[in-house]
Coordinates of C-alpha atoms and ligand atoms in Angstrom, one line a residue:
M709 CA -55.0 5.1 31.5
N710 CA -51.9 3.3 30.2
A711 CA -54.0 0.5 28.8
E712 CA -56.1 3.0 26.9
E713 CA -53.0 4.6 25.4
L714 CA -51.6 1.2 24.5
R715 CA -54.8 0.3 22.7
K716 CA -54.3 3.4 20.5
L717 CA -51.1 1.9 19.0
P718 CA -51.9 0.6 15.5
A719 CA -51.0 -2.9 14.4
V720 CA -48.0 -3.4 12.2
S721 CA -50.2 -4.5 9.3
R722 CA -52.1 -1.2 9.5
L723 CA -48.9 0.8 9.5
L724 CA -47.6 -1.1 6.5
E725 CA -50.6 0.0 4.4
L726 CA -49.9 3.7 4.8
P727 CA -48.4 5.5 1.8
E728 CA -45.2 6.5 3.7
A729 CA -44.7 2.8 4.6
R730 CA -45.0 1.9 0.9
A731 CA -42.2 4.4 0.1
L732 CA -40.0 2.8 2.7
I733 CA -40.8 -0.7 1.5
A734 CA -39.8 0.3 -2.1
Q735 CA -36.4 1.4 -0.7
H736 CA -35.7 -1.2 2.0
G737 CA -37.9 -4.2 1.3
H738 CA -40.9 -5.5 3.2
T739 CA -39.0 -7.6 5.8
R740 CA -36.7 -4.8 7.0
V741 CA -39.5 -2.2 7.2
T742 CA -41.7 -4.7 9.2
E743 CA -38.8 -5.2 11.5
A744 CA -38.2 -1.5 11.9
L745 CA -41.9 -0.9 12.6
R746 CA -41.9 -3.6 15.3
I747 CA -38.9 -1.9 17.0
A748 CA -40.7 1.5 16.8
L749 CA -43.9 0.0 18.3
H750 CA -41.9 -1.8 21.1
A751 CA -40.2 1.5 22.0
A752 CA -43.6 3.3 22.0
R753 CA -45.1 0.7 24.4
Q754 CA -42.2 1.1 26.8
A755 CA -42.6 4.9 26.6
I756 CA -46.3 4.6 27.4
R757 CA -45.6 2.3 30.4
S758 CA -43.5 5.1 31.8
G759 CA -46.2 7.7 31.3
D760 CA -46.1 8.9 27.7
V761 CA -49.0 9.2 25.4
A762 CA -49.3 7.0 22.3
P763 CA -47.4 8.5 19.3
S764 CA -49.2 9.1 16.0
P765 CA -48.8 6.7 13.1
D766 CA -46.8 9.3 11.4
R767 CA -44.4 9.5 14.4
L768 CA -44.1 5.7 14.5
L769 CA -43.2 5.6 10.8
A770 CA -40.7 8.4 11.2
N771 CA -39.1 6.5 14.0
A772 CA -38.9 3.4 11.9
A773 CA -37.4 5.3 9.0
Q774 CA -34.8 6.8 11.4
H775 CA -34.0 3.2 12.6
L776 CA -33.5 2.0 9.0
F777 CA -31.3 5.0 8.3
V778 CA -29.1 4.5 11.3
A779 CA -28.8 0.7 10.6
L780 CA -27.6 1.4 7.0
A781 CA -25.3 4.3 7.9
P782 CA -21.7 3.5 7.1
S783 CA -19.4 2.9 10.1
L784 CA -16.3 4.2 8.3
V785 CA -16.7 7.8 7.4
P786 CA -14.4 10.8 6.5
V787 CA -13.4 13.1 9.3
I788 CA -11.6 16.4 9.4
N789 CA -8.3 16.2 11.2
A790 CA -7.8 19.4 13.2
S791 CA -5.6 17.7 15.8
G792 CA -2.3 19.0 14.5
V793 CA -0.9 15.5 14.0
I794 CA -0.2 15.1 10.3
I795 CA 0.3 11.3 10.1
H796 CA -2.4 10.2 12.6
T797 CA -2.7 6.4 12.7
N798 CA -6.1 6.5 14.3
L799 CA -7.4 8.8 11.5
G800 CA -6.1 6.6 8.7
R801 CA -2.6 8.1 8.3
A802 CA -1.7 9.7 5.0
P803 CA -4.6 11.2 2.9
L804 CA -4.1 10.2 -0.7
S805 CA -3.2 12.7 -3.4
E806 CA -5.8 13.4 -6.1
R807 CA -3.7 11.4 -8.6
A808 CA -3.5 8.4 -6.2
R809 CA -7.3 8.5 -5.6
H810 CA -8.0 8.6 -9.3
A811 CA -5.6 5.8 -10.0
A812 CA -7.2 3.6 -7.3
A813 CA -10.7 4.4 -8.5
R814 CA -9.8 3.6 -12.2
V815 CA -8.7 0.1 -11.4
A816 CA -11.4 -0.5 -8.8
A817 CA -14.1 0.2 -11.3
G818 CA -13.2 -2.6 -13.7
Y819 CA -10.7 -5.2 -14.7
C820 CA -7.0 -4.4 -14.9
N821 CA -3.7 -6.2 -15.8
L822 CA -3.0 -7.0 -12.2
E823 CA -1.5 -10.4 -13.0
Y824 CA -1.6 -10.4 -16.7
D825 CA 1.2 -9.6 -19.2
L826 CA -0.2 -7.4 -21.9
T827 CA 2.7 -8.1 -24.3
T828 CA 2.5 -11.9 -24.2
G829 CA -1.1 -12.3 -23.3
E830 CA -0.1 -14.7 -20.6
R831 CA -0.2 -14.8 -16.8
G832 CA 1.9 -11.9 -15.3
S833 CA 2.9 -10.9 -11.8
R834 CA 1.4 -8.4 -9.5
Y835 CA 4.8 -7.8 -8.0
V836 CA 6.1 -6.0 -11.1
H837 CA 3.7 -3.0 -10.8
A838 CA 5.1 -0.6 -8.2
A839 CA 8.5 -2.3 -8.1
R840 CA 9.8 -0.6 -11.2
L841 CA 9.1 2.8 -9.8
L842 CA 10.5 2.0 -6.4
K843 CA 13.8 0.8 -8.0
Q844 CA 14.0 3.9 -10.1
L845 CA 13.5 6.2 -7.1
T846 CA 15.8 4.5 -4.7
G847 CA 18.4 2.6 -6.7
A848 CA 17.3 -0.7 -5.1
E849 CA 18.1 -3.8 -7.1
D850 CA 14.5 -5.0 -6.5
A851 CA 11.4 -4.2 -4.4
L852 CA 8.4 -6.0 -3.0
V853 CA 5.1 -4.5 -1.7
V854 CA 3.1 -6.2 1.0
N855 CA 0.2 -5.3 3.2
N856 CA 2.0 -3.0 5.7
N857 CA 5.4 -2.6 7.3
A858 CA 4.5 -5.0 10.1
A859 CA 3.9 -7.6 7.4
A860 CA 7.2 -6.6 5.7
V861 CA 9.2 -7.2 8.9
L862 CA 7.3 -10.5 9.6
L863 CA 8.0 -11.7 6.0
V864 CA 11.7 -10.8 6.1
L865 CA 12.2 -12.6 9.4
S866 CA 10.1 -15.6 8.5
A867 CA 11.8 -16.1 5.1
L868 CA 15.4 -15.3 6.1
A869 CA 15.8 -16.1 9.8
R870 CA 13.4 -18.9 10.8
D871 CA 15.0 -21.1 13.5
R872 CA 18.1 -18.9 13.3
E873 CA 19.4 -15.9 15.2
V874 CA 18.8 -12.2 14.6
L875 CA 21.0 -9.7 16.4
I876 CA 19.3 -6.5 17.6
S877 CA 20.3 -3.8 20.0
R878 CA 18.5 -3.6 23.4
S879 CA 17.8 0.1 22.6
Q880 CA 15.7 -1.0 19.5
L881 CA 13.3 -3.5 21.1
V882 CA 10.5 -1.0 20.6
E883 CA 6.7 -1.0 20.8
I884 CA 5.5 1.0 17.8
G885 CA 1.9 1.4 18.9
G886 CA -1.3 -0.6 18.6
G887 CA 0.6 -3.4 20.4
F888 CA 3.1 -3.9 17.6
R889 CA 6.3 -5.0 19.5
I890 CA 9.4 -5.9 17.7
P891 CA 10.2 -8.9 20.1
D892 CA 6.7 -10.3 19.5
V893 CA 7.1 -10.1 15.8
M894 CA 10.4 -11.9 16.0
R895 CA 9.0 -14.7 18.0
Q896 CA 6.0 -15.0 15.6
S897 CA 8.4 -15.4 12.7
G898 CA 10.3 -18.2 14.3
A899 CA 13.5 -16.2 14.5
R900 CA 15.5 -16.3 17.7
L901 CA 16.1 -12.8 19.1
V902 CA 19.6 -12.1 20.3
E903 CA 19.8 -8.9 22.3
V904 CA 23.0 -7.0 22.2
G905 CA 24.4 -4.1 24.2
T906 CA 22.4 -2.2 26.8
T907 CA 19.3 0.0 26.8
N908 CA 21.3 3.2 26.3
R909 CA 24.6 2.1 24.8
T910 CA 25.4 -0.5 22.1
Y911 CA 28.6 -0.7 20.2
V912 CA 29.5 -2.6 17.1
H913 CA 31.7 -4.9 19.2
D914 CA 28.6 -6.0 21.1
Y915 CA 27.3 -7.3 17.8
A916 CA 30.6 -8.8 16.9
E917 CA 30.7 -10.8 20.1
A918 CA 27.2 -12.1 19.7
L919 CA 27.7 -13.0 16.0
H920 CA 28.2 -16.7 15.1
P921 CA 28.2 -17.2 11.3
A922 CA 26.7 -20.7 11.6
N923 CA 23.7 -19.4 13.7
T924 CA 23.3 -15.8 12.9
A925 CA 20.9 -15.1 10.0
L926 CA 20.5 -11.3 10.1
I927 CA 21.5 -8.1 11.9
L928 CA 18.3 -6.1 12.4
R929 CA 18.3 -2.3 12.9
V930 CA 14.9 -0.8 13.9
H931 CA 14.1 2.9 13.9
H932 CA 13.1 4.1 17.3
S933 CA 9.9 5.4 15.8
N934 CA 8.2 7.1 18.6
F935 CA 10.7 7.8 21.3
I936 CA 14.0 9.7 21.6
L937 CA 17.2 8.1 22.8
S938 CA 19.1 10.9 24.4
G939 CA 21.7 11.5 27.1
F940 CA 24.5 9.0 27.7
V941 CA 23.7 6.9 24.6
H942 CA 25.4 5.2 21.7
E943 CA 24.4 3.1 18.7
P944 CA 26.6 2.0 15.9
S945 CA 26.0 3.6 12.5
L946 CA 24.4 1.6 9.7
Q947 CA 27.8 1.6 7.9
E948 CA 29.5 0.0 10.9
L949 CA 26.9 -2.7 11.0
V950 CA 27.1 -3.3 7.3
A951 CA 30.9 -3.6 7.5
L952 CA 30.6 -6.1 10.3
G953 CA 28.0 -8.1 8.4
E954 CA 30.0 -8.1 5.2
E955 CA 33.0 -9.5 7.0
H956 CA 30.9 -12.6 8.0
G957 CA 28.4 -12.7 5.1
I958 CA 25.4 -11.6 7.3
P959 CA 22.9 -9.3 5.7
V960 CA 21.8 -6.2 7.6
V961 CA 18.1 -5.4 7.5
D962 CA 17.0 -1.8 8.3
D963 CA 13.4 -1.3 9.4
L964 CA 13.0 2.4 8.8
G965 CA 9.3 2.6 9.8
S966 CA 8.4 5.9 8.2
G967 CA 11.1 5.7 5.6
S968 CA 11.1 9.1 3.8
L969 CA 12.1 9.6 0.2
L970 CA 12.6 13.4 0.8
D971 CA 14.9 15.2 3.3
T972 CA 12.9 16.5 6.2
Q973 CA 15.6 19.0 7.1
Q974 CA 14.5 21.4 4.4
F975 CA 11.5 22.1 6.6
G976 CA 13.4 22.9 9.8
L977 CA 12.9 19.4 11.1
A978 CA 15.5 16.9 12.2
H979 CA 16.8 14.5 9.7
E980 CA 14.5 11.5 9.1
P981 CA 16.5 8.7 7.5
T982 CA 15.7 8.1 3.9
I983 CA 15.3 4.8 2.1
Q984 CA 18.0 5.9 -0.5
E985 CA 20.5 6.6 2.3
S986 CA 20.0 3.2 3.9
L987 CA 20.4 1.4 0.6
A988 CA 23.5 3.5 -0.2
A989 CA 24.9 2.6 3.2
G990 CA 24.7 -1.0 2.3
A991 CA 21.6 -2.3 4.0
A992 CA 20.7 -5.6 2.3
L993 CA 17.0 -4.9 2.8
V994 CA 15.1 -1.8 3.9
T995 CA 11.5 -1.9 5.1
A996 CA 9.1 1.1 5.3
S997 CA 5.4 2.0 5.5
G998 CA 3.6 3.2 2.5
D999 CA 1.3 5.5 4.5
K1000 CA 3.7 7.4 6.8
L1001 CA 6.1 9.9 5.3
L1002 CA 5.8 8.3 1.9
G1003 CA 2.3 9.8 1.8
G1004 CA 0.7 6.9 0.0
P1005 CA -1.7 4.0 0.7
Q1006 CA -1.3 1.5 3.5
A1007 CA 1.5 -0.8 2.3
G1008 CA 4.8 -2.3 3.4
L1009 CA 7.7 -1.7 1.1
I1010 CA 10.7 -4.0 1.1
L1011 CA 13.7 -2.8 -1.0
G1012 CA 17.1 -4.2 -1.6
K1013 CA 19.1 -7.1 -2.9
A1014 CA 17.4 -8.9 -5.7
E1015 CA 18.4 -12.4 -4.5
L1016 CA 16.8 -11.8 -1.1
I1017 CA 13.7 -10.2 -2.5
A1018 CA 13.3 -13.2 -4.8
R1019 CA 13.4 -15.5 -1.7
L1020 CA 10.7 -13.3 0.0
R1021 CA 8.5 -13.5 -3.1
R1022 CA 8.7 -17.3 -3.1
H1023 CA 7.8 -17.6 0.6
P1024 CA 4.2 -18.8 1.3
L1025 CA 3.5 -15.9 3.6
A1026 CA 4.0 -13.5 0.7
R1027 CA 0.7 -14.7 -0.7
A1028 CA -1.1 -14.1 2.6
L1029 CA 0.4 -10.6 2.9
R1030 CA -0.1 -9.4 -0.6
V1031 CA -1.8 -6.1 -1.6
D1032 CA -4.7 -5.6 -3.9
K1033 CA -5.0 -3.7 -7.2
T1034 CA -6.2 -0.4 -5.6
T1035 CA -3.2 -0.3 -3.3
L1036 CA -0.8 -0.9 -6.1
A1037 CA -2.5 1.8 -8.3
A1038 CA -2.5 4.4 -5.5
L1039 CA 1.1 3.5 -4.6
E1040 CA 2.3 3.8 -8.2
A1041 CA 0.6 7.2 -8.6
T1042 CA 2.2 8.4 -5.3
L1043 CA 5.6 7.3 -6.5
R1044 CA 5.1 9.0 -9.8
S1045 CA 4.7 12.3 -7.9
Y1046 CA 8.2 11.8 -6.5
L1047 CA 9.7 10.8 -9.9
E1048 CA 8.3 14.0 -11.5
G1049 CA 9.6 16.1 -8.6
R1050 CA 6.0 17.1 -7.7
A1051 CA 5.7 15.4 -4.3
L1052 CA 5.6 18.7 -2.4
E1053 CA 2.7 20.1 -4.4
E1054 CA 0.8 16.9 -4.9
L1055 CA 1.1 14.8 -1.8
P1056 CA -1.1 16.0 1.1
V1057 CA 1.4 14.9 3.8
W1058 CA 4.2 16.9 2.2
R1059 CA 1.9 19.9 1.5
M1060 CA 1.0 19.9 5.2
I1061 CA 4.7 19.6 6.3
A1062 CA 5.7 22.4 3.8
A1063 CA 2.9 24.8 4.6
Q1064 CA 4.2 28.2 5.7
P1065 CA 3.1 29.4 9.2
E1066 CA 2.0 32.7 7.7
T1067 CA -0.3 31.0 5.3
L1068 CA -1.8 29.0 8.1
R1069 CA -2.3 32.1 10.2
R1070 CA -4.2 33.8 7.4
R1071 CA -6.4 30.7 7.0
V1072 CA -7.3 30.6 10.6
Q1073 CA -8.1 34.3 10.5
R1074 CA -10.5 33.6 7.6
W1075 CA -12.2 30.9 9.7
Q1076 CA -12.5 33.4 12.5
R1077 CA -14.0 36.1 10.3
R1078 CA -16.6 33.7 8.8
L1079 CA -17.7 32.5 12.3
H1080 CA -17.8 36.0 13.5
A1081 CA -20.2 36.9 10.7
W1082 CA -22.4 34.0 11.9
G1083 CA -22.5 35.3 15.4
V1084 CA -19.7 33.2 17.0
K1085 CA -17.5 35.7 18.8
N1086 CA -15.6 33.8 21.5
T1087 CA -12.7 32.5 19.3
T1088 CA -9.0 33.5 19.3
V1089 CA -6.3 32.9 16.7
I1090 CA -3.2 31.4 18.5
P1091 CA 0.2 30.0 17.5
T1092 CA 0.6 26.3 18.2
Q1093 CA 2.9 23.4 17.5
A1094 CA 1.9 20.7 15.1
T1095 CA 3.7 17.3 14.8
V1096 CA 4.5 15.0 12.0
G1097 CA 3.4 11.8 13.8
G1098 CA 3.4 8.3 12.3
G1099 CA 6.4 7.2 14.3
S1100 CA 8.7 9.7 12.5
L1101 CA 10.5 12.6 14.0
P1102 CA 9.6 12.1 17.7
G1103 CA 9.8 15.3 19.7
Q1104 CA 10.0 17.4 16.5
Q1105 CA 7.5 20.2 16.1
L1106 CA 6.3 22.4 13.3
P1107 CA 5.1 25.9 14.1
S1108 CA 1.4 26.2 13.3
W1109 CA -1.7 28.3 14.0
A1110 CA -5.0 27.3 15.4
L1111 CA -8.4 28.7 16.2
A1112 CA -9.0 28.4 19.9
L1113 CA -12.6 28.1 21.1
A1114 CA -13.4 29.2 24.6
S1115 CA -16.0 26.9 26.2
P1116 CA -17.2 26.3 29.8
S1117 CA -17.1 22.6 28.8
P1118 CA -14.3 21.9 26.3
D1119 CA -14.9 18.1 26.5
R1120 CA -18.5 18.6 25.6
L1121 CA -17.7 20.9 22.7
A1122 CA -15.1 18.5 21.4
R1123 CA -17.7 15.7 21.6
H1124 CA -20.2 17.8 19.6
L1125 CA -17.5 18.4 17.0
R1126 CA -16.9 14.6 16.8
Q1127 CA -20.6 13.9 16.5
P1128 CA -22.3 16.5 14.4
P1129 CA -25.8 16.2 13.0
Q1130 CA -26.3 13.5 10.3
G1131 CA -24.6 14.2 7.1
R1132 CA -22.0 16.6 8.4
T1133 CA -18.4 15.8 8.7
P1134 CA -17.0 15.0 12.2
V1135 CA -14.1 17.3 13.3
I1136 CA -11.3 15.9 15.5
A1137 CA -9.9 18.8 17.7
R1138 CA -7.5 18.8 20.6
I1139 CA -8.0 20.3 24.0
E1140 CA -5.2 22.4 25.5
E1141 CA -5.3 24.4 28.7
G1142 CA -9.1 24.4 28.7
Y1143 CA -9.4 25.5 25.0
V1144 CA -10.6 23.5 22.1
L1145 CA -8.0 24.0 19.4
L1146 CA -8.4 23.5 15.7
D1147 CA -5.0 23.3 14.1
A1148 CA -4.9 24.5 10.5
R1149 CA -1.9 22.6 9.5
T1150 CA -3.7 19.2 9.3
V1151 CA -7.0 20.5 7.8
L1152 CA -7.1 19.9 4.1
P1153 CA -7.8 23.4 2.5
E1154 CA -10.7 22.0 0.5
Q1155 CA -12.3 21.0 3.9
D1156 CA -12.4 24.6 5.3
G1157 CA -16.1 25.1 4.3
E1158 CA -17.2 21.8 5.9
L1159 CA -15.1 22.5 9.0
L1160 CA -16.9 25.8 9.6
V1161 CA -20.3 24.2 9.1
T1162 CA -19.7 21.6 11.8
L1163 CA -18.1 24.2 14.0
H1164 CA -21.0 26.5 13.8
L1165 CA -23.5 23.7 14.5
A1166 CA -21.5 22.5 17.5
L1167 CA -21.2 26.0 18.9
S1168 CA -24.8 26.8 18.5
D1169 CA -25.6 23.5 20.3
V1170 CA -23.6 24.5 23.4
P1171 CA -25.7 27.1 25.3
P1172 CA -23.4 29.9 26.6
G1173 CA -22.6 29.5 30.2
S1174 CA -23.6 25.8 30.4
G1175 CA -21.1 24.2 32.6
T1176 CA -22.4 20.7 32.6
N1177 CA -20.7 17.9 30.8
Ligands
PLP1817 C1 5.3 2.1 12.0 C2 6.4 1.2 12.1 C3 6.2 -0.2 11.8 C4 4.8 -0.7 11.5 O1 4.4 -0.3 10.2 P1 2.9 -0.5 9.8 O2 2.9 0.0 8.3 O3 2.1 0.3 10.7 O4 2.6 -1.9 9.8 C5 7.2 -1.0 12.0 N1 8.5 -0.6 12.3 C6 8.7 0.7 12.6 C7 10.0 1.2 13.0 C8 7.6 1.7 12.5 O5 7.9 2.9 12.8

């Protein structure tokens, strides 16, 4: 009986002559369609061996078309962040502002004066582009933009401290995430790490005792990023370190990580150190990420003394760590929002931080009403706590609101939200106390419609009362 069914399967050459196959060939080419049909036939043979009947030629073609579609589907796709973590590294950190997106698209579409001086008609430097705005915003003597903050720290240490010593407090030997560990980066740069103080308490005299002007290249301060130092603790202020450094001619480098340009205290959060403050306190160089609280594209910003920045720019690693034209365009547009005092309205990260809980509550209520009209009734509007993320403000929370979905299998529902039918946008939720939560603070308002479509599809896919996972 199996043999009979197997014989019913058409040859690839027959399938290739069907009109639907011709349409596929016009789109994907003969070779790829032939390959996809072979795969469809192979799958059909296996299904027949385990008892199925032979599929129709139409079915085989549809399977081949599906195979071609999946093979061509992009791997990197937009998602809706309903997790309540604003700067979510796994979800691509800061969403770009409309201005930044346009600026990047404009230079991406054609040529630009990336390294071309339009006044002289001669070779220019890509380093001038965002630097002017960074200097204007922060008062830095000069600035350099590299691939990310990890690259910034690596370049600073490689160019200024290779084969020499860098003093750092034991409380700041942090792992930032994704395996980025400060001690590893120091080793990689060829700088010698000199740990001072203890895990919980480090004083300026600990630095003074370890400092040897002949060997010491830098004093490095690193933001704790994602943990809180509390209890019986002490660290010297940046001013104290700068005073010590100046006494011996040793520059102080401040790795701020997130590096805000705005004061987070105006939103009821703790104070996140700003780039301007570090420079004003006398840091010779400050490093920060472009896509954390700055709210721009992935980049590493190095700001500070012109003479040191010039040395970094000349270092061979600078070439390996440089950024492309779209990054520079998006960064410039982001910085312009700050210069014009429009960061809170224009930059998604700041709009999310500044959103009023009452506004969020009303939005979640609208979600609930729409779903209710579609027949989804088991939802609740609940207060939650969102976080800033991105290695800034650890332990700090922002009051928020979420739609809570009751489900016999929250894991399964969360999976359906992550993997909606083709063409729909995946939604990243979080599970808390058996509920699937969709936090409004991190969902871009223009994504509300798409969120509800994915939600509705996922909820209609989970039969009520199904407890299996
Ligand atoms: C995030 C962070 C880094 C790494 O920055 P990337 O832009 O992710 O490379 C380095 N140092 C600190 C303190 C950070 O918080």
